[in-house]
Amino acid sequence: MGLQEYYLRLEAYQLKLVAEREKLALQAWFNQGVQATTGSEKNPKPKYETFQQFFDSEEQNDEIRKAFESNYISTSKKSIEKHQQEIILQRQREFRAMKRKQNMKKGG
């Protein structure tokens, strides 16, 4: 078995483990649905409103695929939002740097 095939099998195995963990998490989700709540005793609310808040298998799969595929681009909603936030922060930094340069030219 070559190194490339080994890494492919390793990636497949880790993705399989995520699927198994998802099954276990689903069982835990059902259990916590009965038990875990927030709020007062009179007005209990579930701690997690959706299963994805409790266990995000898509995010875990993305992390595994990023580790094995150098050109992998995530399509999960969470990672797209994170990427958009990073772009906005970068643009804000650039804007502040431009403002500082303008202020220095006016003052200097």
mmCIF file of N, CA, C and O in Angstrom:
data_model
loop_
_atom_site.group_PDB
_atom_site.id
_atom_site.type_symbol
_atom_site.label_atom_id
_atom_site.label_comp_id
_atom_site.label_asym_id
_atom_site.label_seq_id
_atom_site.Cartn_x
_atom_site.Cartn_y
_atom_site.Cartn_z
ATOM 1 N N MET A 1 0.850 -1.172 0.000
ATOM 2 C CA MET A 1 0.000 0.000 0.000
ATOM 3 C C MET A 1 0.898 1.237 0.000
ATOM 4 O O MET A 1 1.822 1.353 0.785
ATOM 5 N N GLY A 2 0.604 2.156 -0.898
ATOM 6 C CA GLY A 2 1.374 3.382 -1.004
ATOM 7 C C GLY A 2 0.937 4.410 0.031
ATOM 8 O O GLY A 2 -0.090 4.264 0.701
ATOM 9 N N LEU A 3 1.728 5.454 0.152
ATOM 10 C CA LEU A 3 1.444 6.498 1.131
ATOM 11 C C LEU A 3 0.126 7.214 0.826
ATOM 12 O O LEU A 3 -0.661 7.498 1.726
ATOM 13 N N GLN A 4 -0.128 7.455 -0.455
ATOM 14 C CA GLN A 4 -1.365 8.138 -0.842
ATOM 15 C C GLN A 4 -2.600 7.294 -0.485
ATOM 16 O O GLN A 4 -3.580 7.803 0.042
ATOM 17 N N GLU A 5 -2.527 5.994 -0.746
ATOM 18 C CA GLU A 5 -3.638 5.106 -0.411
ATOM 19 C C GLU A 5 -3.814 5.027 1.113
ATOM 20 O O GLU A 5 -4.943 4.995 1.619
ATOM 21 N N TYR A 6 -2.687 5.017 1.839
ATOM 22 C CA TYR A 6 -2.755 4.985 3.299
ATOM 23 C C TYR A 6 -3.505 6.200 3.834
ATOM 24 O O TYR A 6 -4.384 6.073 4.684
ATOM 25 N N TYR A 7 -3.163 7.389 3.331
ATOM 26 C CA TYR A 7 -3.834 8.603 3.782
ATOM 27 C C TYR A 7 -5.308 8.611 3.399
ATOM 28 O O TYR A 7 -6.158 9.089 4.156
ATOM 29 N N LEU A 8 -5.626 8.072 2.242
ATOM 30 C CA LEU A 8 -7.024 7.988 1.829
ATOM 31 C C LEU A 8 -7.807 7.076 2.773
ATOM 32 O O LEU A 8 -8.911 7.408 3.199
ATOM 33 N N ARG A 9 -7.223 5.935 3.120
ATOM 34 C CA ARG A 9 -7.885 5.020 4.057
ATOM 35 C C ARG A 9 -7.996 5.630 5.450
ATOM 36 O O ARG A 9 -8.999 5.447 6.139
ATOM 37 N N LEU A 10 -6.957 6.353 5.866
ATOM 38 C CA LEU A 10 -6.981 7.009 7.176
ATOM 39 C C LEU A 10 -8.086 8.063 7.225
ATOM 40 O O LEU A 10 -8.830 8.145 8.203
ATOM 41 N N GLU A 11 -8.213 8.830 6.162
ATOM 42 C CA GLU A 11 -9.278 9.834 6.092
ATOM 43 C C GLU A 11 -10.649 9.162 6.144
ATOM 44 O O GLU A 11 -11.540 9.597 6.883
ATOM 45 N N ALA A 12 -10.830 8.096 5.387
ATOM 46 C CA ALA A 12 -12.103 7.374 5.371
ATOM 47 C C ALA A 12 -12.424 6.817 6.752
ATOM 48 O O ALA A 12 -13.576 6.883 7.205
ATOM 49 N N TYR A 13 -11.424 6.301 7.433
ATOM 50 C CA TYR A 13 -11.635 5.756 8.771
ATOM 51 C C TYR A 13 -12.071 6.853 9.740
ATOM 52 O O TYR A 13 -12.992 6.656 10.526
ATOM 53 N N GLN A 14 -11.418 7.998 9.668
ATOM 54 C CA GLN A 14 -11.775 9.087 10.566
ATOM 55 C C GLN A 14 -13.178 9.621 10.263
ATOM 56 O O GLN A 14 -13.918 9.973 11.177
ATOM 57 N N LEU A 15 -13.564 9.667 9.008
ATOM 58 C CA LEU A 15 -14.922 10.085 8.653
ATOM 59 C C LEU A 15 -15.940 9.070 9.168
ATOM 60 O O LEU A 15 -17.031 9.437 9.608
ATOM 61 N N LYS A 16 -15.572 7.796 9.144
ATOM 62 C CA LYS A 16 -16.448 6.756 9.677
ATOM 63 C C LYS A 16 -16.617 6.933 11.189
ATOM 64 O O LYS A 16 -17.717 6.768 11.719
ATOM 65 N N LEU A 17 -15.532 7.294 11.875
ATOM 66 C CA LEU A 17 -15.615 7.535 13.311
ATOM 67 C C LEU A 17 -16.539 8.706 13.623
ATOM 68 O O LEU A 17 -17.284 8.666 14.613
ATOM 69 N N VAL A 18 -16.509 9.735 12.796
ATOM 70 C CA VAL A 18 -17.413 10.871 13.000
ATOM 71 C C VAL A 18 -18.856 10.410 12.885
ATOM 72 O O VAL A 18 -19.720 10.812 13.676
ATOM 73 N N ALA A 19 -19.144 9.541 11.921
ATOM 74 C CA ALA A 19 -20.506 9.019 11.762
ATOM 75 C C ALA A 19 -20.930 8.224 13.004
ATOM 76 O O ALA A 19 -22.071 8.335 13.461
ATOM 77 N N GLU A 20 -20.010 7.443 13.556
ATOM 78 C CA GLU A 20 -20.317 6.686 14.768
ATOM 79 C C GLU A 20 -20.544 7.623 15.953
ATOM 80 O O GLU A 20 -21.470 7.430 16.743
ATOM 81 N N ARG A 21 -19.682 8.660 16.060
ATOM 82 C CA ARG A 21 -19.864 9.635 17.138
ATOM 83 C C ARG A 21 -21.189 10.376 16.983
ATOM 84 O O ARG A 21 -21.829 10.727 17.970
ATOM 85 N N GLU A 22 -21.590 10.604 15.742
ATOM 86 C CA GLU A 22 -22.866 11.269 15.505
ATOM 87 C C GLU A 22 -24.020 10.403 16.014
ATOM 88 O O GLU A 22 -24.963 10.908 16.624
ATOM 89 N N LYS A 23 -23.935 9.101 15.797
ATOM 90 C CA LYS A 23 -24.974 8.193 16.303
ATOM 91 C C LYS A 23 -25.030 8.239 17.833
ATOM 92 O O LYS A 23 -26.107 8.299 18.421
ATOM 93 N N LEU A 24 -23.852 8.212 18.460
ATOM 94 C CA LEU A 24 -23.802 8.289 19.917
ATOM 95 C C LEU A 24 -24.335 9.630 20.411
ATOM 96 O O LEU A 24 -25.066 9.700 21.403
ATOM 97 N N ALA A 25 -23.974 10.696 19.715
ATOM 98 C CA ALA A 25 -24.443 12.021 20.106
ATOM 99 C C ALA A 25 -25.949 12.139 19.927
ATOM 100 O O ALA A 25 -26.623 12.807 20.713
ATOM 101 N N LEU A 26 -26.486 11.496 18.912
ATOM 102 C CA LEU A 26 -27.932 11.521 18.703
ATOM 103 C C LEU A 26 -28.643 10.849 19.880
ATOM 104 O O LEU A 26 -29.648 11.355 20.379
ATOM 105 N N GLN A 27 -28.093 9.738 20.338
ATOM 106 C CA GLN A 27 -28.668 9.071 21.500
ATOM 107 C C GLN A 27 -28.584 9.980 22.720
ATOM 108 O O GLN A 27 -29.540 10.114 23.476
ATOM 109 N N ALA A 28 -27.432 10.638 22.900
ATOM 110 C CA ALA A 28 -27.280 11.564 24.013
ATOM 111 C C ALA A 28 -28.233 12.745 23.872
ATOM 112 O O ALA A 28 -28.765 13.247 24.861
ATOM 113 N N TRP A 29 -28.455 13.166 22.638
ATOM 114 C CA TRP A 29 -29.393 14.267 22.365
ATOM 115 C C TRP A 29 -30.791 13.906 22.847
ATOM 116 O O TRP A 29 -31.453 14.708 23.495
ATOM 117 N N PHE A 30 -31.218 12.700 22.534
ATOM 118 C CA PHE A 30 -32.532 12.271 22.989
ATOM 119 C C PHE A 30 -32.590 12.204 24.516
ATOM 120 O O PHE A 30 -33.578 12.604 25.130
ATOM 121 N N ASN A 31 -31.516 11.727 25.134
ATOM 122 C CA ASN A 31 -31.463 11.665 26.591
ATOM 123 C C ASN A 31 -31.495 13.065 27.211
ATOM 124 O O ASN A 31 -32.223 13.307 28.163
ATOM 125 N N GLN A 32 -30.700 13.973 26.663
ATOM 126 C CA GLN A 32 -30.661 15.316 27.225
ATOM 127 C C GLN A 32 -31.951 16.058 26.963
ATOM 128 O O GLN A 32 -32.316 16.943 27.713
ATOM 129 N N GLY A 33 -32.655 15.702 25.906
ATOM 130 C CA GLY A 33 -33.943 16.323 25.628
ATOM 131 C C GLY A 33 -34.916 16.116 26.767
ATOM 132 O O GLY A 33 -35.765 16.957 27.044
ATOM 133 N N VAL A 34 -34.761 15.025 27.441
ATOM 134 C CA VAL A 34 -35.608 14.718 28.585
ATOM 135 C C VAL A 34 -35.087 15.410 29.841
ATOM 136 O O VAL A 34 -35.865 15.850 30.676
ATOM 137 N N GLN A 35 -33.758 15.559 29.950
ATOM 138 C CA GLN A 35 -33.169 15.995 31.214
ATOM 139 C C GLN A 35 -32.628 17.425 31.221
ATOM 140 O O GLN A 35 -32.893 18.164 32.164
ATOM 141 N N ALA A 36 -31.829 17.811 30.237
ATOM 142 C CA ALA A 36 -31.118 19.091 30.288
ATOM 143 C C ALA A 36 -32.013 20.253 29.895
ATOM 144 O O ALA A 36 -32.554 20.292 28.803
ATOM 145 N N THR A 37 -32.155 21.175 30.823
ATOM 146 C CA THR A 37 -32.963 22.359 30.563
ATOM 147 C C THR A 37 -32.277 23.578 31.156
ATOM 148 O O THR A 37 -31.389 23.476 31.996
ATOM 149 N N THR A 38 -32.691 24.743 30.692
ATOM 150 C CA THR A 38 -32.245 25.999 31.270
ATOM 151 C C THR A 38 -33.482 26.766 31.703
ATOM 152 O O THR A 38 -34.600 26.410 31.358
ATOM 153 N N GLY A 39 -33.288 27.843 32.426
ATOM 154 C CA GLY A 39 -34.425 28.626 32.880
ATOM 155 C C GLY A 39 -34.902 28.154 34.249
ATOM 156 O O GLY A 39 -34.290 27.325 34.907
ATOM 157 N N SER A 40 -36.036 28.665 34.623
ATOM 158 C CA SER A 40 -36.563 28.340 35.949
ATOM 159 C C SER A 40 -37.254 26.976 35.933
ATOM 160 O O SER A 40 -37.503 26.403 34.876
ATOM 161 N N GLU A 41 -37.581 26.504 37.128
ATOM 162 C CA GLU A 41 -38.279 25.218 37.226
ATOM 163 C C GLU A 41 -39.681 25.314 36.641
ATOM 164 O O GLU A 41 -40.195 24.345 36.094
ATOM 165 N N LYS A 42 -40.266 26.487 36.755
ATOM 166 C CA LYS A 42 -41.615 26.671 36.207
ATOM 167 C C LYS A 42 -41.604 26.785 34.699
ATOM 168 O O LYS A 42 -42.552 26.394 34.031
ATOM 169 N N ASN A 43 -40.527 27.363 34.159
ATOM 170 C CA ASN A 43 -40.430 27.592 32.717
ATOM 171 C C ASN A 43 -39.163 26.953 32.150
ATOM 172 O O ASN A 43 -38.280 27.655 31.659
ATOM 173 N N PRO A 44 -39.028 25.644 32.173
ATOM 174 C CA PRO A 44 -37.802 25.035 31.647
ATOM 175 C C PRO A 44 -37.763 25.108 30.125
ATOM 176 O O PRO A 44 -38.781 24.996 29.449
ATOM 177 N N LYS A 45 -36.561 25.348 29.617
ATOM 178 C CA LYS A 45 -36.340 25.380 28.166
ATOM 179 C C LYS A 45 -35.198 24.428 27.853
ATOM 180 O O LYS A 45 -34.254 24.301 28.636
ATOM 181 N N PRO A 46 -35.242 23.757 26.698
ATOM 182 C CA PRO A 46 -34.138 22.854 26.356
ATOM 183 C C PRO A 46 -32.833 23.626 26.180
ATOM 184 O O PRO A 46 -32.836 24.750 25.682
ATOM 185 N N LYS A 47 -31.757 23.020 26.621
ATOM 186 C CA LYS A 47 -30.452 23.670 26.531
ATOM 187 C C LYS A 47 -30.037 23.847 25.084
ATOM 188 O O LYS A 47 -29.477 24.872 24.713
ATOM 189 N N TYR A 48 -30.288 22.870 24.251
ATOM 190 C CA TYR A 48 -29.976 22.941 22.825
ATOM 191 C C TYR A 48 -31.293 22.863 22.063
ATOM 192 O O TYR A 48 -32.083 21.954 22.270
ATOM 193 N N GLU A 49 -31.495 23.811 21.169
ATOM 194 C CA GLU A 49 -32.755 23.827 20.429
ATOM 195 C C GLU A 49 -32.720 22.913 19.209
ATOM 196 O O GLU A 49 -33.750 22.435 18.763
ATOM 197 N N THR A 50 -31.537 22.702 18.660
ATOM 198 C CA THR A 50 -31.414 21.803 17.506
ATOM 199 C C THR A 50 -30.301 20.800 17.761
ATOM 200 O O THR A 50 -29.384 21.059 18.553
ATOM 201 N N PHE A 51 -30.371 19.692 17.077
ATOM 202 C CA PHE A 51 -29.337 18.671 17.224
ATOM 203 C C PHE A 51 -27.995 19.204 16.743
ATOM 204 O O PHE A 51 -26.955 18.898 17.316
ATOM 205 N N GLN A 52 -27.997 20.034 15.708
ATOM 206 C CA GLN A 52 -26.741 20.552 15.162
ATOM 207 C C GLN A 52 -26.010 21.439 16.158
ATOM 208 O O GLN A 52 -24.784 21.492 16.162
ATOM 209 N N GLN A 53 -26.741 22.135 17.034
ATOM 210 C CA GLN A 53 -26.086 22.902 18.089
ATOM 211 C C GLN A 53 -25.364 21.962 19.057
ATOM 212 O O GLN A 53 -24.320 22.310 19.591
ATOM 213 N N PHE A 54 -25.930 20.794 19.260
ATOM 214 C CA PHE A 54 -25.363 19.811 20.176
ATOM 215 C C PHE A 54 -24.172 19.089 19.557
ATOM 216 O O PHE A 54 -23.136 18.901 20.196
ATOM 217 N N PHE A 55 -24.295 18.687 18.308
ATOM 218 C CA PHE A 55 -23.242 17.944 17.620
ATOM 219 C C PHE A 55 -23.243 18.324 16.151
ATOM 220 O O PHE A 55 -24.191 18.042 15.429
ATOM 221 N N ASP A 56 -22.180 18.966 15.688
ATOM 222 C CA ASP A 56 -22.087 19.411 14.297
ATOM 223 C C ASP A 56 -21.131 18.498 13.530
ATOM 224 O O ASP A 56 -19.928 18.720 13.480
ATOM 225 N N SER A 57 -21.685 17.452 12.937
ATOM 226 C CA SER A 57 -20.850 16.492 12.213
ATOM 227 C C SER A 57 -20.258 17.111 10.956
ATOM 228 O O SER A 57 -19.145 16.761 10.549
ATOM 229 N N GLU A 58 -20.958 18.046 10.348
ATOM 230 C CA GLU A 58 -20.449 18.693 9.138
ATOM 231 C C GLU A 58 -19.154 19.447 9.439
ATOM 232 O O GLU A 58 -18.189 19.370 8.666
ATOM 233 N N GLU A 59 -19.117 20.114 10.570
ATOM 234 C CA GLU A 59 -17.915 20.847 10.965
ATOM 235 C C GLU A 59 -16.752 19.882 11.221
ATOM 236 O O GLU A 59 -15.618 20.140 10.814
ATOM 237 N N GLN A 60 -17.031 18.761 11.871
ATOM 238 C CA GLN A 60 -15.975 17.784 12.128
ATOM 239 C C GLN A 60 -15.468 17.165 10.830
ATOM 240 O O GLN A 60 -14.269 16.958 10.663
ATOM 241 N N ASN A 61 -16.383 16.867 9.915
ATOM 242 C CA ASN A 61 -15.975 16.334 8.620
ATOM 243 C C ASN A 61 -15.101 17.339 7.872
ATOM 244 O O ASN A 61 -14.119 16.966 7.237
ATOM 245 N N ASP A 62 -15.463 18.618 7.956
ATOM 246 C CA ASP A 62 -14.659 19.654 7.313
ATOM 247 C C ASP A 62 -13.243 19.678 7.873
ATOM 248 O O ASP A 62 -12.271 19.788 7.118
ATOM 249 N N GLU A 63 -13.119 19.586 9.204
ATOM 250 C CA GLU A 63 -11.803 19.608 9.827
ATOM 251 C C GLU A 63 -10.948 18.432 9.365
ATOM 252 O O GLU A 63 -9.761 18.586 9.096
ATOM 253 N N ILE A 64 -11.559 17.252 9.265
ATOM 254 C CA ILE A 64 -10.818 16.069 8.814
ATOM 255 C C ILE A 64 -10.387 16.241 7.365
ATOM 256 O O ILE A 64 -9.237 15.996 7.004
ATOM 257 N N ARG A 65 -11.307 16.697 6.531
ATOM 258 C CA ARG A 65 -10.980 16.854 5.110
ATOM 259 C C ARG A 65 -9.932 17.937 4.891
ATOM 260 O O ARG A 65 -9.073 17.804 4.023
ATOM 261 N N LYS A 66 -9.957 19.009 5.688
ATOM 262 C CA LYS A 66 -8.932 20.049 5.583
ATOM 263 C C LYS A 66 -7.557 19.479 5.908
ATOM 264 O O LYS A 66 -6.561 19.884 5.323
ATOM 265 N N ALA A 67 -7.509 18.552 6.860
ATOM 266 C CA ALA A 67 -6.232 17.965 7.263
ATOM 267 C C ALA A 67 -5.632 17.103 6.159
ATOM 268 O O ALA A 67 -4.414 17.013 6.031
ATOM 269 N N PHE A 68 -6.487 16.486 5.340
ATOM 270 C CA PHE A 68 -5.992 15.565 4.322
ATOM 271 C C PHE A 68 -5.978 16.146 2.916
ATOM 272 O O PHE A 68 -5.255 15.660 2.059
ATOM 273 N N GLU A 69 -6.778 17.165 2.669
ATOM 274 C CA GLU A 69 -6.865 17.733 1.328
ATOM 275 C C GLU A 69 -6.422 19.188 1.390
ATOM 276 O O GLU A 69 -7.103 20.025 1.974
ATOM 277 N N SER A 70 -5.295 19.476 0.760
ATOM 278 C CA SER A 70 -4.746 20.828 0.857
ATOM 279 C C SER A 70 -5.619 21.872 0.169
ATOM 280 O O SER A 70 -5.611 23.035 0.542
ATOM 281 N N ASN A 71 -6.393 21.478 -0.827
ATOM 282 C CA ASN A 71 -7.212 22.447 -1.557
ATOM 283 C C ASN A 71 -8.695 22.356 -1.194
ATOM 284 O O ASN A 71 -9.538 22.842 -1.932
ATOM 285 N N TYR A 72 -9.006 21.761 -0.049
ATOM 286 C CA TYR A 72 -10.406 21.594 0.354
ATOM 287 C C TYR A 72 -10.997 22.921 0.798
ATOM 288 O O TYR A 72 -10.402 23.651 1.584
ATOM 289 N N ILE A 73 -12.177 23.234 0.299
ATOM 290 C CA ILE A 73 -12.896 24.438 0.680
ATOM 291 C C ILE A 73 -14.206 24.004 1.324
ATOM 292 O O ILE A 73 -15.016 23.319 0.705
ATOM 293 N N SER A 74 -14.415 24.422 2.543
ATOM 294 C CA SER A 74 -15.608 24.046 3.289
ATOM 295 C C SER A 74 -16.836 24.751 2.731
ATOM 296 O O SER A 74 -16.770 25.903 2.318
ATOM 297 N N THR A 75 -17.956 24.033 2.727
ATOM 298 C CA THR A 75 -19.209 24.626 2.263
ATOM 299 C C THR A 75 -20.229 24.725 3.383
ATOM 300 O O THR A 75 -21.381 25.053 3.126
ATOM 301 N N SER A 76 -19.797 24.473 4.626
ATOM 302 C CA SER A 76 -20.738 24.549 5.737
ATOM 303 C C SER A 76 -21.090 26.006 6.015
ATOM 304 O O SER A 76 -20.284 26.910 5.820
ATOM 305 N N LYS A 77 -22.280 26.214 6.481
ATOM 306 C CA LYS A 77 -22.776 27.565 6.750
ATOM 307 C C LYS A 77 -21.904 28.267 7.786
ATOM 308 O O LYS A 77 -21.578 29.440 7.645
ATOM 309 N N LYS A 78 -21.501 27.529 8.801
ATOM 310 C CA LYS A 78 -20.694 28.102 9.879
ATOM 311 C C LYS A 78 -19.337 28.589 9.364
ATOM 312 O O LYS A 78 -18.896 29.679 9.704
ATOM 313 N N SER A 79 -18.684 27.799 8.527
ATOM 314 C CA SER A 79 -17.365 28.203 8.036
ATOM 315 C C SER A 79 -17.473 29.335 7.017
ATOM 316 O O SER A 79 -16.587 30.182 6.948
ATOM 317 N N ILE A 80 -18.563 29.370 6.254
ATOM 318 C CA ILE A 80 -18.767 30.486 5.321
ATOM 319 C C ILE A 80 -18.962 31.782 6.106
ATOM 320 O O ILE A 80 -18.379 32.818 5.767
ATOM 321 N N GLU A 81 -19.760 31.728 7.175
ATOM 322 C CA GLU A 81 -19.967 32.910 8.019
ATOM 323 C C GLU A 81 -18.655 33.350 8.665
ATOM 324 O O GLU A 81 -18.361 34.538 8.736
ATOM 325 N N LYS A 82 -17.856 32.393 9.121
ATOM 326 C CA LYS A 82 -16.574 32.712 9.735
ATOM 327 C C LYS A 82 -15.660 33.395 8.723
ATOM 328 O O LYS A 82 -15.005 34.385 9.034
ATOM 329 N N HIS A 83 -15.640 32.884 7.501
ATOM 330 C CA HIS A 83 -14.814 33.469 6.450
ATOM 331 C C HIS A 83 -15.277 34.896 6.145
ATOM 332 O O HIS A 83 -14.461 35.801 5.977
ATOM 333 N N GLN A 84 -16.583 35.107 6.085
ATOM 334 C CA GLN A 84 -17.120 36.442 5.827
ATOM 335 C C GLN A 84 -16.739 37.400 6.950
ATOM 336 O O GLN A 84 -16.391 38.560 6.694
ATOM 337 N N GLN A 85 -16.790 36.938 8.192
ATOM 338 C CA GLN A 85 -16.403 37.780 9.323
ATOM 339 C C GLN A 85 -14.927 38.148 9.256
ATOM 340 O O GLN A 85 -14.543 39.280 9.556
ATOM 341 N N GLU A 86 -14.084 37.200 8.833
ATOM 342 C CA GLU A 86 -12.659 37.479 8.698
ATOM 343 C C GLU A 86 -12.419 38.538 7.630
ATOM 344 O O GLU A 86 -11.577 39.422 7.803
ATOM 345 N N ILE A 87 -13.156 38.470 6.521
ATOM 346 C CA ILE A 87 -13.025 39.460 5.459
ATOM 347 C C ILE A 87 -13.433 40.840 5.969
ATOM 348 O O ILE A 87 -12.743 41.837 5.713
ATOM 349 N N ILE A 88 -14.540 40.909 6.717
ATOM 350 C CA ILE A 88 -15.007 42.188 7.249
ATOM 351 C C ILE A 88 -13.980 42.778 8.208
ATOM 352 O O ILE A 88 -13.670 43.980 8.140
ATOM 353 N N LEU A 89 -13.424 41.946 9.091
ATOM 354 C CA LEU A 89 -12.400 42.434 10.020
ATOM 355 C C LEU A 89 -11.175 42.957 9.275
ATOM 356 O O LEU A 89 -10.607 43.994 9.635
ATOM 357 N N GLN A 90 -10.755 42.238 8.249
ATOM 358 C CA GLN A 90 -9.600 42.659 7.466
ATOM 359 C C GLN A 90 -9.869 44.005 6.795
ATOM 360 O O GLN A 90 -9.020 44.891 6.799
ATOM 361 N N ARG A 91 -11.060 44.180 6.241
ATOM 362 C CA ARG A 91 -11.415 45.447 5.593
ATOM 363 C C ARG A 91 -11.466 46.586 6.609
ATOM 364 O O ARG A 91 -11.067 47.709 6.299
ATOM 365 N N GLN A 92 -11.969 46.315 7.816
ATOM 366 C CA GLN A 92 -11.983 47.344 8.856
ATOM 367 C C GLN A 92 -10.568 47.764 9.226
ATOM 368 O O GLN A 92 -10.291 48.953 9.400
ATOM 369 N N ARG A 93 -9.666 46.816 9.344
ATOM 370 C CA ARG A 93 -8.268 47.138 9.654
ATOM 371 C C ARG A 93 -7.646 47.988 8.555
ATOM 372 O O ARG A 93 -6.944 48.961 8.835
ATOM 373 N N GLU A 94 -7.903 47.608 7.304
ATOM 374 C CA GLU A 94 -7.373 48.377 6.180
ATOM 375 C C GLU A 94 -7.936 49.795 6.178
ATOM 376 O O GLU A 94 -7.213 50.762 5.928
ATOM 377 N N PHE A 95 -9.233 49.915 6.476
ATOM 378 C CA PHE A 95 -9.867 51.225 6.503
ATOM 379 C C PHE A 95 -9.256 52.103 7.593
ATOM 380 O O PHE A 95 -8.950 53.276 7.370
ATOM 381 N N ARG A 96 -9.045 51.522 8.779
ATOM 382 C CA ARG A 96 -8.436 52.279 9.874
ATOM 383 C C ARG A 96 -7.019 52.711 9.520
ATOM 384 O O ARG A 96 -6.597 53.830 9.845
ATOM 385 N N ALA A 97 -6.276 51.826 8.866
ATOM 386 C CA ALA A 97 -4.914 52.173 8.463
ATOM 387 C C ALA A 97 -4.933 53.317 7.451
ATOM 388 O O ALA A 97 -4.103 54.237 7.531
ATOM 389 N N MET A 98 -5.868 53.307 6.522
ATOM 390 C CA MET A 98 -5.988 54.393 5.549
ATOM 391 C C MET A 98 -6.338 55.703 6.250
ATOM 392 O O MET A 98 -5.793 56.764 5.915
ATOM 393 N N LYS A 99 -7.255 55.645 7.229
ATOM 394 C CA LYS A 99 -7.641 56.839 7.980
ATOM 395 C C LYS A 99 -6.448 57.415 8.732
ATOM 396 O O LYS A 99 -6.246 58.628 8.771
ATOM 397 N N ARG A 100 -5.642 56.553 9.347
ATOM 398 C CA ARG A 100 -4.458 57.012 10.070
ATOM 399 C C ARG A 100 -3.479 57.716 9.131
ATOM 400 O O ARG A 100 -2.932 58.759 9.469
ATOM 401 N N LYS A 101 -3.285 57.155 7.946
ATOM 402 C CA LYS A 101 -2.380 57.764 6.968
ATOM 403 C C LYS A 101 -2.909 59.134 6.545
ATOM 404 O O LYS A 101 -2.140 60.088 6.411
ATOM 405 N N GLN A 102 -4.214 59.233 6.324
ATOM 406 C CA GLN A 102 -4.809 60.514 5.935
ATOM 407 C C GLN A 102 -4.639 61.538 7.051
ATOM 408 O O GLN A 102 -4.316 62.708 6.792
ATOM 409 N N ASN A 103 -4.865 61.127 8.283
ATOM 410 C CA ASN A 103 -4.718 62.041 9.422
ATOM 411 C C ASN A 103 -3.287 62.485 9.602
ATOM 412 O O ASN A 103 -3.022 63.624 9.965
ATOM 413 N N MET A 104 -2.332 61.598 9.338
ATOM 414 C CA MET A 104 -0.929 61.946 9.459
ATOM 415 C C MET A 104 -0.539 62.948 8.374
ATOM 416 O O MET A 104 0.252 63.851 8.617
ATOM 417 N N LYS A 105 -1.083 62.788 7.164
ATOM 418 C CA LYS A 105 -0.776 63.727 6.071
ATOM 419 C C LYS A 105 -1.352 65.104 6.380
ATOM 420 O O LYS A 105 -0.711 66.128 6.109
ATOM 421 N N LYS A 106 -2.543 65.158 6.936
ATOM 422 C CA LYS A 106 -3.164 66.435 7.281
ATOM 423 C C LYS A 106 -2.410 67.120 8.415
ATOM 424 O O LYS A 106 -2.227 68.329 8.405
ATOM 425 N N GLY A 107 -2.032 66.337 9.394
ATOM 426 C CA GLY A 107 -1.368 66.896 10.570
ATOM 427 C C GLY A 107 0.119 67.128 10.363
ATOM 428 O O GLY A 107 0.738 67.936 11.019
ATOM 429 N N GLY A 108 0.748 66.421 9.459
ATOM 430 C CA GLY A 108 2.198 66.489 9.315
ATOM 431 C C GLY A 108 2.655 67.238 8.176
ATOM 432 O O GLY A 108 2.948 68.269 7.847
#
